[in-house]
């Protein structure tokens, strides 16, 4: 380094030292902490030494200074500058910032001071010529090396506390108060000087504007929160009471009544060794915090470290406080009673009174007797009863809050229960605010904590229903939990089990049914049998208790209650599967067929339960009905049921008939059951009930016979004919006094039977046919878009009877057909209803009438030549003119609106529509059969006219479309039969030979159809000239059947 550079660096060092010393020595009076003040004293001495050293070498240029002096100046410059920066933190930053960083600041100042002392020691050799200056420098060097900067105990405690607060741990009000006291002591501020404390926190906040320290920001937030709490005025000392005190009641609490930490009147004052008095819990919290922070507990007010943590009760002060508190309580209660008795009520006074009552009750539990003796409980009850709407939900909530607190006093609770408070609490369960509902539930929870009061709560109207609903409402989880707790309390009492179950809470009942002794199980089963249950409840109970109830059937004393319960549960269709799996059938059948069981009531219950289970098919057919493994549709069971009909009460007979009807209704069991009924002489047994005076017996006998008539029409017809019941059925149909269901079922039975020609003549006379037609017309005109099932059944039965009538070809019958326009009646039914069976019967009726028409017209094909001149003229005019006058279907004259011609009566279009409506296959087949009657004369010379007419009406296209969509079976056979006949007409072949769907369908029918279908398909393909190879084999194939 050159001499110039060396001189320059020395000059810079000297200038830096002088600036730092000037700043340090001129601002001593600004320092609030000892460490910067102490360092400032050393800096002043250093300033004198440095100035004298520079004077000693003033004759030399800075570059010529001795090397030790140059080194000292350069080294001292850096450390002194850094020390000055530390001191400036003490001066310029907030006191709280300094406290937080006091240890690091102290350590930094200590290190730089020691370093400066070391640099001064280097001057010793250079100052030999000036002993006085040498001694000053040596002494200052020694002092700077030995000086001890320290953090006071208070500063260290506050710094530790603030660091802990920066972590964000929770603190109590007592701890917060102690922190404020320590902080104020460290800052040299009066703890009660809220303004100065607040100002210091604002300065600290300004310091953090450029800081990125997260912990310091957390400390700031914690201090602001603590100061806000600390700044709140004492709760009693400085607040005006909510009423005007009289006489000595207005004496405010003495200051020493207030805990320095909580600022509240002390309840358990204790004295420390410093003679300071605190609330016991508050000072204990502070001690705990000190121990957690690994430091000695101190007295918050004095800041002194305590040698002993002994807390001595301040008995004298406690007595004085109690006396003052009791006087204030008595007056607050008296004032509240006066305000609650005001007429009219002042809402503000009521609210303050309720708040006072709650505070007194919660803060001074031992004084609740004062509130009780003042009649406050009754007054609040009166308030809720008489002024509920006036005070609104918010004040109702406060009233309930006060009652909840007072309910902790047993005598007050008795007063509430003896009055109307329970009812008022239940009413508030429907309150408009969640808070009102919450405290209503809490009050009921207080009442139900004692078993003696549980019955009273449960018996209150609507209580259990509302609580159960509330417990299941997870939208308000807190309310749901409270309501559940109340219900759990109520469940402990046996007398509440039935009420709880009635409100939809079955757990207590079911748990006793499962786990209780036999006597309790029987009692619970009896309750289930008597209760009205919803469908969802029935399913829940059946799943949990069916097995237990079945087990009870084996106990004589439990038989009737369990049967009643099972009957109740079986009323839900979906429970059939559950009960069958239990398994219930063997036990019920055992009871029903028990010859030793004299009680008709027991048998009736068993029969009614079985009837409910078998009322819906698909759930019970595979289950064992008895111990031998027989099913319900087995011969043995059916025979026993038939025998039972002759030996039980009429009510039981109804259920036995219901059982037989139920098992006969099952598609899986109907044929076998009907066969067993027939072989067991059941027709005779059942028909005896047709004229029974009891409606239910007649009705179920009729319904069962209707099912049997569909399977054994001939045999049942013979039985009814022998017992002279056919006429009775007709009379039942005509009887206006009979129930509509009876009449409809009787009509269906008579329609299903195989009637002889004599039966038809004797039963279906002209008057009866006219009545049927009139009834059908009336029903059509009076019914709206929806029709009852019973009306549909009657419609089916009456159409079936008309269908019977159309089988008779005598002249009288033809006259009745024409007079009553039966073809029109049948045709109308095709458009009348969506009931498939009605449509099918109507189509079959049209078929039958069309066949009659063909027979009649073929018999009277041409007028007799004896008609003379008119006929001769017609004949001479030519055959073409005659054909124009004749029906293209029958090739003879048919009157307009003829009741024997589908074309003239406009029935072809409705029948054709059935083919296009995606109806049931059976309906489409019936329509095809009716339309088939139009092409029976395919071998006649005039068949072309019929084919052309059907093509023009769209029938041929509809039949072809249906054929191409049909699978193999009867429908395919019916459609291909008509197609084959149409294709015999040559002028239709070109058009349909181009229909590839038709050709493919015919090929598939030829390959996969039944024998008759194959022949018809082969003929049709031959006509279309699609398989000429088959033409040679046609003559050898059998003729296709229609």
PDB file of N, CA and C in Angstrom, residues 24-92:
ATOM      1  N   UNK A  24     -22.292   9.686  20.347  1.00  0.00           N
ATOM      2  CA  UNK A  24     -22.474   8.980  21.619  1.00  0.00           C
ATOM      3  C   UNK A  24     -22.432   9.915  22.811  1.00  0.00           C
ATOM      4  N   UNK A  25     -21.604  10.936  22.743  1.00  0.00           N
ATOM      5  CA  UNK A  25     -21.396  11.795  23.918  1.00  0.00           C
ATOM      6  C   UNK A  25     -22.387  12.937  24.011  1.00  0.00           C
ATOM      7  N   UNK A  26     -23.086  13.230  22.916  1.00  0.00           N
ATOM      8  CA  UNK A  26     -24.000  14.378  22.920  1.00  0.00           C
ATOM      9  C   UNK A  26     -25.434  14.002  23.268  1.00  0.00           C
ATOM     10  N   UNK A  27     -25.774  12.755  23.398  1.00  0.00           N
ATOM     11  CA  UNK A  27     -27.189  12.365  23.590  1.00  0.00           C
ATOM     12  C   UNK A  27     -27.383  11.493  24.817  1.00  0.00           C
ATOM     13  N   UNK A  28     -26.624  11.676  25.806  1.00  0.00           N
ATOM     14  CA  UNK A  28     -26.710  10.819  26.985  1.00  0.00           C
ATOM     15  C   UNK A  28     -28.054  10.936  27.674  1.00  0.00           C
ATOM     16  N   UNK A  29     -28.623  12.088  27.707  1.00  0.00           N
ATOM     17  CA  UNK A  29     -29.874  12.299  28.434  1.00  0.00           C
ATOM     18  C   UNK A  29     -31.075  11.620  27.762  1.00  0.00           C
ATOM     19  N   UNK A  30     -30.925  11.069  26.521  1.00  0.00           N
ATOM     20  CA  UNK A  30     -32.028  10.390  25.838  1.00  0.00           C
ATOM     21  C   UNK A  30     -32.117   8.905  26.191  1.00  0.00           C
ATOM     22  N   UNK A  31     -31.142   8.356  26.850  1.00  0.00           N
ATOM     23  CA  UNK A  31     -31.103   6.911  27.064  1.00  0.00           C
ATOM     24  C   UNK A  31     -32.023   6.499  28.209  1.00  0.00           C
ATOM     25  N   UNK A  32     -32.910   5.502  27.948  1.00  0.00           N
ATOM     26  CA  UNK A  32     -33.836   5.007  28.977  1.00  0.00           C
ATOM     27  C   UNK A  32     -33.328   3.731  29.630  1.00  0.00           C
ATOM     28  N   UNK A  33     -32.266   3.170  29.092  1.00  0.00           N
ATOM     29  CA  UNK A  33     -31.742   1.908  29.606  1.00  0.00           C
ATOM     30  C   UNK A  33     -30.327   2.116  30.114  1.00  0.00           C
ATOM     31  N   UNK A  34     -29.891   1.325  31.081  1.00  0.00           N
ATOM     32  CA  UNK A  34     -28.582   1.468  31.728  1.00  0.00           C
ATOM     33  C   UNK A  34     -27.438   1.163  30.779  1.00  0.00           C
ATOM     34  N   UNK A  35     -27.584   0.162  29.940  1.00  0.00           N
ATOM     35  CA  UNK A  35     -26.454  -0.270  29.105  1.00  0.00           C
ATOM     36  C   UNK A  35     -25.967   0.840  28.177  1.00  0.00           C
ATOM     37  N   UNK A  36     -26.823   1.501  27.409  1.00  0.00           N
ATOM     38  CA  UNK A  36     -26.318   2.591  26.567  1.00  0.00           C
ATOM     39  C   UNK A  36     -25.789   3.771  27.384  1.00  0.00           C
ATOM     40  N   UNK A  37     -26.416   3.973  28.553  1.00  0.00           N
ATOM     41  CA  UNK A  37     -25.945   5.066  29.420  1.00  0.00           C
ATOM     42  C   UNK A  37     -24.531   4.759  29.926  1.00  0.00           C
ATOM     43  N   UNK A  38     -24.301   3.511  30.319  1.00  0.00           N
ATOM     44  CA  UNK A  38     -22.984   3.092  30.808  1.00  0.00           C
ATOM     45  C   UNK A  38     -21.943   3.165  29.694  1.00  0.00           C
ATOM     46  N   UNK A  39     -22.291   2.732  28.507  1.00  0.00           N
ATOM     47  CA  UNK A  39     -21.355   2.778  27.386  1.00  0.00           C
ATOM     48  C   UNK A  39     -21.056   4.226  26.991  1.00  0.00           C
ATOM     49  N   UNK A  40     -22.060   5.097  27.165  1.00  0.00           N
ATOM     50  CA  UNK A  40     -21.848   6.502  26.836  1.00  0.00           C
ATOM     51  C   UNK A  40     -20.765   7.109  27.721  1.00  0.00           C
ATOM     52  N   UNK A  41     -20.729   6.702  29.015  1.00  0.00           N
ATOM     53  CA  UNK A  41     -19.664   7.189  29.912  1.00  0.00           C
ATOM     54  C   UNK A  41     -18.294   6.747  29.450  1.00  0.00           C
ATOM     55  N   UNK A  42     -18.200   5.523  29.026  1.00  0.00           N
ATOM     56  CA  UNK A  42     -16.922   5.016  28.519  1.00  0.00           C
ATOM     57  C   UNK A  42     -16.553   5.743  27.225  1.00  0.00           C
ATOM     58  N   UNK A  43     -17.523   6.039  26.428  1.00  0.00           N
ATOM     59  CA  UNK A  43     -17.254   6.733  25.167  1.00  0.00           C
ATOM     60  C   UNK A  43     -16.704   8.125  25.412  1.00  0.00           C
ATOM     61  N   UNK A  44     -17.180   8.780  26.462  1.00  0.00           N
ATOM     62  CA  UNK A  44     -16.692  10.132  26.776  1.00  0.00           C
ATOM     63  C   UNK A  44     -15.217  10.084  27.182  1.00  0.00           C
ATOM     64  N   UNK A  45     -14.840   9.102  27.976  1.00  0.00           N
ATOM     65  CA  UNK A  45     -13.434   8.931  28.361  1.00  0.00           C
ATOM     66  C   UNK A  45     -12.599   8.615  27.117  1.00  0.00           C
ATOM     67  N   UNK A  46     -13.185   7.776  26.243  1.00  0.00           N
ATOM     68  CA  UNK A  46     -12.467   7.412  25.022  1.00  0.00           C
ATOM     69  C   UNK A  46     -12.231   8.628  24.139  1.00  0.00           C
ATOM     70  N   UNK A  47     -13.205   9.537  24.143  1.00  0.00           N
ATOM     71  CA  UNK A  47     -13.072  10.739  23.325  1.00  0.00           C
ATOM     72  C   UNK A  47     -11.864  11.572  23.786  1.00  0.00           C
ATOM     73  N   UNK A  48     -11.679  11.693  25.108  1.00  0.00           N
ATOM     74  CA  UNK A  48     -10.552  12.456  25.657  1.00  0.00           C
ATOM     75  C   UNK A  48      -9.228  11.803  25.285  1.00  0.00           C
ATOM     76  N   UNK A  49      -9.174  10.463  25.420  1.00  0.00           N
ATOM     77  CA  UNK A  49      -7.926   9.754  25.120  1.00  0.00           C
ATOM     78  C   UNK A  49      -7.579   9.911  23.645  1.00  0.00           C
ATOM     79  N   UNK A  50      -8.558   9.722  22.781  1.00  0.00           N
ATOM     80  CA  UNK A  50      -8.312   9.811  21.339  1.00  0.00           C
ATOM     81  C   UNK A  50      -7.828  11.211  20.955  1.00  0.00           C
ATOM     82  N   UNK A  51      -8.465  12.249  21.528  1.00  0.00           N
ATOM     83  CA  UNK A  51      -8.070  13.620  21.193  1.00  0.00           C
ATOM     84  C   UNK A  51      -6.628  13.898  21.623  1.00  0.00           C
ATOM     85  N   UNK A  52      -6.258  13.401  22.832  1.00  0.00           N
ATOM     86  CA  UNK A  52      -4.888  13.624  23.336  1.00  0.00           C
ATOM     87  C   UNK A  52      -3.864  12.857  22.497  1.00  0.00           C
ATOM     88  N   UNK A  53      -4.240  11.661  22.052  1.00  0.00           N
ATOM     89  CA  UNK A  53      -3.319  10.877  21.211  1.00  0.00           C
ATOM     90  C   UNK A  53      -3.067  11.617  19.901  1.00  0.00           C
ATOM     91  N   UNK A  54      -4.141  12.142  19.316  1.00  0.00           N
ATOM     92  CA  UNK A  54      -3.998  12.853  18.044  1.00  0.00           C
ATOM     93  C   UNK A  54      -3.149  14.112  18.221  1.00  0.00           C
ATOM     94  N   UNK A  55      -3.259  14.809  19.417  1.00  0.00           N
ATOM     95  CA  UNK A  55      -2.447  15.980  19.700  1.00  0.00           C
ATOM     96  C   UNK A  55      -0.976  15.611  19.846  1.00  0.00           C
ATOM     97  N   UNK A  56      -0.734  14.438  20.441  1.00  0.00           N
ATOM     98  CA  UNK A  56       0.650  13.998  20.659  1.00  0.00           C
ATOM     99  C   UNK A  56       1.376  13.790  19.336  1.00  0.00           C
ATOM    100  N   UNK A  57       0.632  13.392  18.299  1.00  0.00           N
ATOM    101  CA  UNK A  57       1.265  13.090  17.010  1.00  0.00           C
ATOM    102  C   UNK A  57       0.852  14.084  15.926  1.00  0.00           C
ATOM    103  N   UNK A  58       0.517  15.302  16.385  1.00  0.00           N
ATOM    104  CA  UNK A  58       0.047  16.276  15.405  1.00  0.00           C
ATOM    105  C   UNK A  58       1.146  16.778  14.487  1.00  0.00           C
ATOM    106  N   UNK A  59       2.367  16.620  14.939  1.00  0.00           N
ATOM    107  CA  UNK A  59       3.483  17.050  14.098  1.00  0.00           C
ATOM    108  C   UNK A  59       3.737  16.083  12.962  1.00  0.00           C
ATOM    109  N   UNK A  60       3.165  14.927  13.068  1.00  0.00           N
ATOM    110  CA  UNK A  60       3.351  13.906  12.034  1.00  0.00           C
ATOM    111  C   UNK A  60       2.123  13.841  11.145  1.00  0.00           C
ATOM    112  N   UNK A  61       2.400  13.502   9.900  1.00  0.00           N
ATOM    113  CA  UNK A  61       1.248  13.253   9.006  1.00  0.00           C
ATOM    114  C   UNK A  61       0.613  11.919   9.383  1.00  0.00           C
ATOM    115  N   UNK A  62      -0.684  11.741   9.072  1.00  0.00           N
ATOM    116  CA  UNK A  62      -1.362  10.473   9.459  1.00  0.00           C
ATOM    117  C   UNK A  62      -0.640   9.238   8.931  1.00  0.00           C
ATOM    118  N   UNK A  63       0.004   9.368   7.755  1.00  0.00           N
ATOM    119  CA  UNK A  63       0.700   8.210   7.210  1.00  0.00           C
ATOM    120  C   UNK A  63       1.979   7.906   7.957  1.00  0.00           C
ATOM    121  N   UNK A  64       2.461   8.902   8.801  1.00  0.00           N
ATOM    122  CA  UNK A  64       3.712   8.706   9.548  1.00  0.00           C
ATOM    123  C   UNK A  64       3.471   8.263  10.974  1.00  0.00           C
ATOM    124  N   UNK A  65       2.172   8.125  11.361  1.00  0.00           N
ATOM    125  CA  UNK A  65       1.887   7.673  12.730  1.00  0.00           C
ATOM    126  C   UNK A  65       2.546   6.317  12.952  1.00  0.00           C
ATOM    127  N   UNK A  66       2.940   6.054  14.206  1.00  0.00           N
ATOM    128  CA  UNK A  66       3.478   4.714  14.489  1.00  0.00           C
ATOM    129  C   UNK A  66       2.456   3.651  14.052  1.00  0.00           C
ATOM    130  N   UNK A  67       3.016   2.528  13.653  1.00  0.00           N
ATOM    131  CA  UNK A  67       2.138   1.457  13.142  1.00  0.00           C
ATOM    132  C   UNK A  67       1.115   1.009  14.174  1.00  0.00           C
ATOM    133  N   UNK A  68       1.501   0.979  15.472  1.00  0.00           N
ATOM    134  CA  UNK A  68       0.550   0.555  16.510  1.00  0.00           C
ATOM    135  C   UNK A  68      -0.611   1.536  16.626  1.00  0.00           C
ATOM    136  N   UNK A  69      -0.300   2.831  16.436  1.00  0.00           N
ATOM    137  CA  UNK A  69      -1.355   3.856  16.509  1.00  0.00           C
ATOM    138  C   UNK A  69      -2.297   3.706  15.316  1.00  0.00           C
ATOM    139  N   UNK A  70      -1.689   3.507  14.122  1.00  0.00           N
ATOM    140  CA  UNK A  70      -2.515   3.340  12.939  1.00  0.00           C
ATOM    141  C   UNK A  70      -3.452   2.118  13.079  1.00  0.00           C
ATOM    142  N   UNK A  71      -2.872   1.010  13.575  1.00  0.00           N
ATOM    143  CA  UNK A  71      -3.672  -0.211  13.741  1.00  0.00           C
ATOM    144  C   UNK A  71      -4.820   0.013  14.725  1.00  0.00           C
ATOM    145  N   UNK A  72      -4.483   0.702  15.843  1.00  0.00           N
ATOM    146  CA  UNK A  72      -5.499   0.977  16.870  1.00  0.00           C
ATOM    147  C   UNK A  72      -6.635   1.815  16.282  1.00  0.00           C
ATOM    148  N   UNK A  73      -6.267   2.872  15.552  1.00  0.00           N
ATOM    149  CA  UNK A  73      -7.295   3.750  15.013  1.00  0.00           C
ATOM    150  C   UNK A  73      -8.199   3.025  14.015  1.00  0.00           C
ATOM    151  N   UNK A  74      -7.589   2.217  13.135  1.00  0.00           N
ATOM    152  CA  UNK A  74      -8.392   1.495  12.142  1.00  0.00           C
ATOM    153  C   UNK A  74      -9.300   0.465  12.802  1.00  0.00           C
ATOM    154  N   UNK A  75      -8.758  -0.327  13.740  1.00  0.00           N
ATOM    155  CA  UNK A  75      -9.589  -1.342  14.394  1.00  0.00           C
ATOM    156  C   UNK A  75     -10.672  -0.730  15.246  1.00  0.00           C
ATOM    157  N   UNK A  76     -10.309   0.308  15.992  1.00  0.00           N
ATOM    158  CA  UNK A  76     -11.281   0.967  16.861  1.00  0.00           C
ATOM    159  C   UNK A  76     -12.406   1.588  16.046  1.00  0.00           C
ATOM    160  N   UNK A  77     -12.081   2.098  14.864  1.00  0.00           N
ATOM    161  CA  UNK A  77     -13.084   2.750  14.020  1.00  0.00           C
ATOM    162  C   UNK A  77     -14.245   1.813  13.716  1.00  0.00           C
ATOM    163  N   UNK A  78     -13.924   0.578  13.339  1.00  0.00           N
ATOM    164  CA  UNK A  78     -14.980  -0.387  12.977  1.00  0.00           C
ATOM    165  C   UNK A  78     -15.816  -0.774  14.176  1.00  0.00           C
ATOM    166  N   UNK A  79     -15.170  -1.143  15.273  1.00  0.00           N
ATOM    167  CA  UNK A  79     -15.938  -1.599  16.450  1.00  0.00           C
ATOM    168  C   UNK A  79     -16.730  -0.458  17.069  1.00  0.00           C
ATOM    169  N   UNK A  80     -16.169   0.737  17.073  1.00  0.00           N
ATOM    170  CA  UNK A  80     -16.873   1.871  17.660  1.00  0.00           C
ATOM    171  C   UNK A  80     -18.091   2.223  16.819  1.00  0.00           C
ATOM    172  N   UNK A  81     -17.977   2.103  15.505  1.00  0.00           N
ATOM    173  CA  UNK A  81     -19.116   2.376  14.623  1.00  0.00           C
ATOM    174  C   UNK A  81     -20.268   1.389  14.880  1.00  0.00           C
ATOM    175  N   UNK A  82     -19.883   0.135  15.045  1.00  0.00           N
ATOM    176  CA  UNK A  82     -20.906  -0.881  15.307  1.00  0.00           C
ATOM    177  C   UNK A  82     -21.532  -0.709  16.684  1.00  0.00           C
ATOM    178  N   UNK A  83     -20.730  -0.334  17.664  1.00  0.00           N
ATOM    179  CA  UNK A  83     -21.258  -0.086  19.007  1.00  0.00           C
ATOM    180  C   UNK A  83     -22.219   1.094  18.976  1.00  0.00           C
ATOM    181  N   UNK A  84     -21.860   2.113  18.175  1.00  0.00           N
ATOM    182  CA  UNK A  84     -22.741   3.276  18.059  1.00  0.00           C
ATOM    183  C   UNK A  84     -24.086   2.894  17.445  1.00  0.00           C
ATOM    184  N   UNK A  85     -24.060   1.957  16.483  1.00  0.00           N
ATOM    185  CA  UNK A  85     -25.305   1.487  15.890  1.00  0.00           C
ATOM    186  C   UNK A  85     -26.172   0.780  16.927  1.00  0.00           C
ATOM    187  N   UNK A  86     -25.555  -0.017  17.779  1.00  0.00           N
ATOM    188  CA  UNK A  86     -26.313  -0.695  18.832  1.00  0.00           C
ATOM    189  C   UNK A  86     -26.926   0.321  19.780  1.00  0.00           C
ATOM    190  N   UNK A  87     -26.148   1.310  20.160  1.00  0.00           N
ATOM    191  CA  UNK A  87     -26.657   2.340  21.074  1.00  0.00           C
ATOM    192  C   UNK A  87     -27.806   3.111  20.421  1.00  0.00           C
ATOM    193  N   UNK A  88     -27.704   3.321  19.101  1.00  0.00           N
ATOM    194  CA  UNK A  88     -28.775   4.050  18.410  1.00  0.00           C
ATOM    195  C   UNK A  88     -30.084   3.267  18.441  1.00  0.00           C
ATOM    196  N   UNK A  89     -29.993   1.925  18.484  1.00  0.00           N
ATOM    197  CA  UNK A  89     -31.216   1.112  18.607  1.00  0.00           C
ATOM    198  C   UNK A  89     -31.902   1.423  19.930  1.00  0.00           C
ATOM    199  N   UNK A  90     -31.114   1.503  20.987  1.00  0.00           N
ATOM    200  CA  UNK A  90     -31.677   1.858  22.294  1.00  0.00           C
ATOM    201  C   UNK A  90     -32.360   3.215  22.240  1.00  0.00           C
ATOM    202  N   UNK A  91     -31.756   4.136  21.464  1.00  0.00           N
ATOM    203  CA  UNK A  91     -32.244   5.501  21.440  1.00  0.00           C
ATOM    204  C   UNK A  91     -33.430   5.687  20.499  1.00  0.00           C
ATOM    205  N   UNK A  92     -33.338   5.094  19.294  1.00  0.00           N
ATOM    206  CA  UNK A  92     -34.303   5.407  18.244  1.00  0.00           C
ATOM    207  C   UNK A  92     -35.462   4.416  18.147  1.00  0.00           C
TER     208      UNK A  92
END
